[in-house]
Structure formats: C-alpha cells, structure tokens
PDB file of C-alpha atoms in Angstrom:
ATOM      1  CA  MET A   1      79.745 115.950 135.855  1.00  0.00           C
ATOM      2  CA  THR A   2      83.300 115.319 135.151  1.00  0.00           C
ATOM      3  CA  GLN A   3      85.316 118.528 135.498  1.00  0.00           C
ATOM      4  CA  SER A   4      87.734 119.301 132.489  1.00  0.00           C
ATOM      5  CA  GLY A   5      91.134 118.891 134.906  1.00  0.00           C
ATOM      6  CA  ASP A   6      89.635 115.284 135.648  1.00  0.00           C
ATOM      7  CA  MET A   7      89.369 114.457 131.925  1.00  0.00           C
ATOM      8  CA  LEU A   8      92.941 115.696 131.261  1.00  0.00           C
ATOM      9  CA  ASP A   9      94.048 113.231 134.028  1.00  0.00           C
ATOM     10  CA  ASP A  10      92.466 110.279 132.419  1.00  0.00           C
ATOM     11  CA  GLU A  11      94.766 108.110 130.338  1.00  0.00           C
ATOM     12  CA  ASP A  12      91.645 106.960 128.442  1.00  0.00           C
ATOM     13  CA  TYR A  13      90.584 110.295 127.572  1.00  0.00           C
ATOM     14  CA  PRO A  14      90.643 110.993 124.132  1.00  0.00           C
ATOM     15  CA  ALA A  15      92.348 114.321 124.055  1.00  0.00           C
ATOM     16  CA  TYR A  16      94.582 114.057 120.986  1.00  0.00           C
ATOM     17  CA  THR A  17      93.692 114.820 117.470  1.00  0.00           C
ATOM     18  CA  MET A  18      95.437 112.130 114.929  1.00  0.00           C
ATOM     19  CA  GLY A  19      97.798 115.049 113.597  1.00  0.00           C
ATOM     20  CA  ARG A  20      98.988 116.132 117.271  1.00  0.00           C
ATOM     21  CA  ALA A  21      99.334 112.238 118.215  1.00  0.00           C
ATOM     22  CA  ALA A  22     101.691 111.841 115.062  1.00  0.00           C
ATOM     23  CA  GLU A  23     103.588 114.751 115.823  1.00  0.00           C
ATOM     24  CA  ILE A  24     104.029 113.982 119.484  1.00  0.00           C
ATOM     25  CA  LEU A  25     105.005 109.997 118.494  1.00  0.00           C
ATOM     26  CA  GLY A  26     107.158 111.288 115.410  1.00  0.00           C
ATOM     27  CA  CYS A  27     105.099 109.130 112.959  1.00  0.00           C
ATOM     28  CA  SER A  28     103.196 109.692 109.840  1.00  0.00           C
ATOM     29  CA  GLN A  29      99.161 109.756 110.119  1.00  0.00           C
ATOM     30  CA  ASP A  30      99.043 106.707 108.199  1.00  0.00           C
ATOM     31  CA  PHE A  31     101.217 104.757 110.665  1.00  0.00           C
ATOM     32  CA  LEU A  32      98.558 105.334 113.306  1.00  0.00           C
ATOM     33  CA  ARG A  33      95.732 104.373 110.987  1.00  0.00           C
ATOM     34  CA  ARG A  34      97.449 100.976 110.303  1.00  0.00           C
ATOM     35  CA  LEU A  35      98.029 100.561 114.253  1.00  0.00           C
ATOM     36  CA  GLY A  36      94.132 100.733 113.735  1.00  0.00           C
ATOM     37  CA  ASP A  37      93.683  98.358 111.112  1.00  0.00           C
ATOM     38  CA  ALA A  38      95.972  96.029 112.812  1.00  0.00           C
ATOM     39  CA  LYS A  39      93.571  96.312 116.108  1.00  0.00           C
ATOM     40  CA  LEU A  40      96.340  97.713 118.314  1.00  0.00           C
ATOM     41  CA  ILE A  41      94.434 100.690 118.970  1.00  0.00           C
ATOM     42  CA  ASP A  42      90.779 101.856 118.279  1.00  0.00           C
ATOM     43  CA  PRO A  43      90.677 105.579 118.491  1.00  0.00           C
ATOM     44  CA  GLN A  44      87.186 107.334 119.684  1.00  0.00           C
ATOM     45  CA  ARG A  45      85.685 109.633 117.109  1.00  0.00           C
ATOM     46  CA  SER A  46      84.962 113.084 117.457  1.00  0.00           C
ATOM     47  CA  GLY A  47      81.284 114.388 116.308  1.00  0.00           C
ATOM     48  CA  GLY A  48      82.804 115.143 112.866  1.00  0.00           C
ATOM     49  CA  GLY A  49      84.548 111.456 112.506  1.00  0.00           C
ATOM     50  CA  HIS A  50      88.022 112.485 112.990  1.00  0.00           C
ATOM     51  CA  ARG A  51      90.051 110.067 115.257  1.00  0.00           C
ATOM     52  CA  ARG A  52      90.793 111.207 118.670  1.00  0.00           C
ATOM     53  CA  TYR A  53      93.603 109.260 120.613  1.00  0.00           C
ATOM     54  CA  SER A  54      94.008 108.986 124.404  1.00  0.00           C
ATOM     55  CA  ARG A  55      97.430 108.859 126.464  1.00  0.00           C
ATOM     56  CA  TYR A  56      97.175 105.263 126.954  1.00  0.00           C
ATOM     57  CA  GLN A  57      96.675 104.688 123.196  1.00  0.00           C
ATOM     58  CA  LEU A  58     100.107 107.020 122.489  1.00  0.00           C
ATOM     59  CA  ARG A  59     102.004 104.902 124.693  1.00  0.00           C
ATOM     60  CA  LEU A  60     100.990 101.393 122.798  1.00  0.00           C
ATOM     61  CA  ALA A  61     101.601 103.627 119.432  1.00  0.00           C
ATOM     62  CA  ALA A  62     105.046 104.591 120.498  1.00  0.00           C
ATOM     63  CA  ARG A  63     106.031 100.925 121.571  1.00  0.00           C
ATOM     64  CA  ALA A  64     104.549  99.747 118.245  1.00  0.00           C
ATOM     65  CA  ARG A  65     106.791 102.745 116.501  1.00  0.00           C
ATOM     66  CA  GLU A  66     109.916 101.943 118.602  1.00  0.00           C
ATOM     67  CA  MET A  67     109.568  97.919 117.948  1.00  0.00           C
ATOM     68  CA  CYS A  68     109.021  98.707 114.487  1.00  0.00           C
ATOM     69  CA  ASP A  69     112.010 100.906 113.988  1.00  0.00           C
ATOM     70  CA  GLN A  70     113.909  98.086 114.900  1.00  0.00           C
ATOM     71  CA  GLY A  71     112.880  95.851 112.610  1.00  0.00           C
ATOM     72  CA  THR A  72     109.823  94.209 113.921  1.00  0.00           C
ATOM     73  CA  ASP A  73     107.033  93.620 111.183  1.00  0.00           C
ATOM     74  CA  MET A  74     103.998  95.551 112.259  1.00  0.00           C
ATOM     75  CA  ALA A  75     101.472  92.849 112.667  1.00  0.00           C
ATOM     76  CA  ALA A  76     104.048  90.995 114.588  1.00  0.00           C
ATOM     77  CA  ALA A  77     104.771  93.983 116.969  1.00  0.00           C
ATOM     78  CA  CYS A  78     101.077  94.678 117.493  1.00  0.00           C
ATOM     79  CA  ARG A  79     100.470  90.976 118.435  1.00  0.00           C
ATOM     80  CA  ILE A  80     103.259  90.984 121.084  1.00  0.00           C
ATOM     81  CA  ILE A  81     102.158  94.571 122.711  1.00  0.00           C
ATOM     82  CA  ILE A  82      98.516  93.159 122.782  1.00  0.00           C
ATOM     83  CA  LEU A  83      99.953  89.903 124.569  1.00  0.00           C
ATOM     84  CA  GLU A  84     102.009  92.145 126.831  1.00  0.00           C
ATOM     85  CA  ASP A  85      99.081  94.275 127.968  1.00  0.00           C
ATOM     86  CA  GLN A  86      96.710  91.418 128.675  1.00  0.00           C
ATOM     87  CA  LEU A  87      99.429  89.595 130.579  1.00  0.00           C
ATOM     88  CA  ALA A  88     100.003  92.782 132.842  1.00  0.00           C
ATOM     89  CA  GLU A  89      96.147  93.062 133.184  1.00  0.00           C
ATOM     90  CA  ALA A  90      96.177  89.121 134.358  1.00  0.00           C
ATOM     91  CA  LEU A  91      98.957  89.950 136.794  1.00  0.00           C
ATOM     92  CA  ARG A  92      97.232  92.875 138.373  1.00  0.00           C
ATOM     93  CA  ARG A  93      93.898  91.091 138.311  1.00  0.00           C
ATOM     94  CA  ASN A  94      95.668  88.170 140.005  1.00  0.00           C
ATOM     95  CA  GLU A  95      97.520  90.166 142.773  1.00  0.00           C
ATOM     96  CA  SER A  96      94.548  92.313 143.382  1.00  0.00           C
ATOM     97  CA  HIS A  97      92.686  89.031 143.978  1.00  0.00           C
ATOM     98  CA  GLN A  98      95.353  87.582 146.335  1.00  0.00           C
ATOM     99  CA  GLN A  99      95.280  91.019 148.219  1.00  0.00           C
ATOM    100  CA  GLY A 100      91.443  90.648 148.679  1.00  0.00           C
TER     101      GLY A 100
END
C-alpha cells in the first residue's frame, strides 16, 4: 500500500483540482481545458468526474502559459512542448542505454 507521503512526492500523482491548478498557474480554468483539448495534458478524473492535475502536468501547463504570454499560438506552443518532452525522454533513454 502506498503511503500518502509517497503520493505527494510522486510528481505524477493527480493532487490538484482544476481550480487549484488554475490558481497556482495564474490562468483560467478554460486555459487548462484548452490544453487538454490540444492534447498537451490529459488530467485524471476523480470519482465525480472532476479533473485532477499532477505536478508534472502543472509544469507543462506553466510552460505553455509562458509561451502563449509571449505571443506563441497555443497549438504551436503545445506541439513544441510535446516535442521537447519527447526529445528529453529519448536523450534519457539513450544515456541510460549507453551506461548499461
């Protein structure tokens, strides 16, 4: 069984409601919905169907907000962030493979 402290340390644990996530990021709830529509983040749903966000998803959303605030189109910002994330993961795998 996972202890609650372990879940809060897990950056993929969906700990934040949509309202709290929007407050942390300084954006609207609609902005978060549109990021979901753009496939940048896919929040988990609570038993009642409410969106729940992880710290990892909040970091992606913060990057998207920063890019949009600088004038980048949301679709383009989301695509850039997805590609950056994929590249970082590929580099981690490559480094791990070379070490092992």
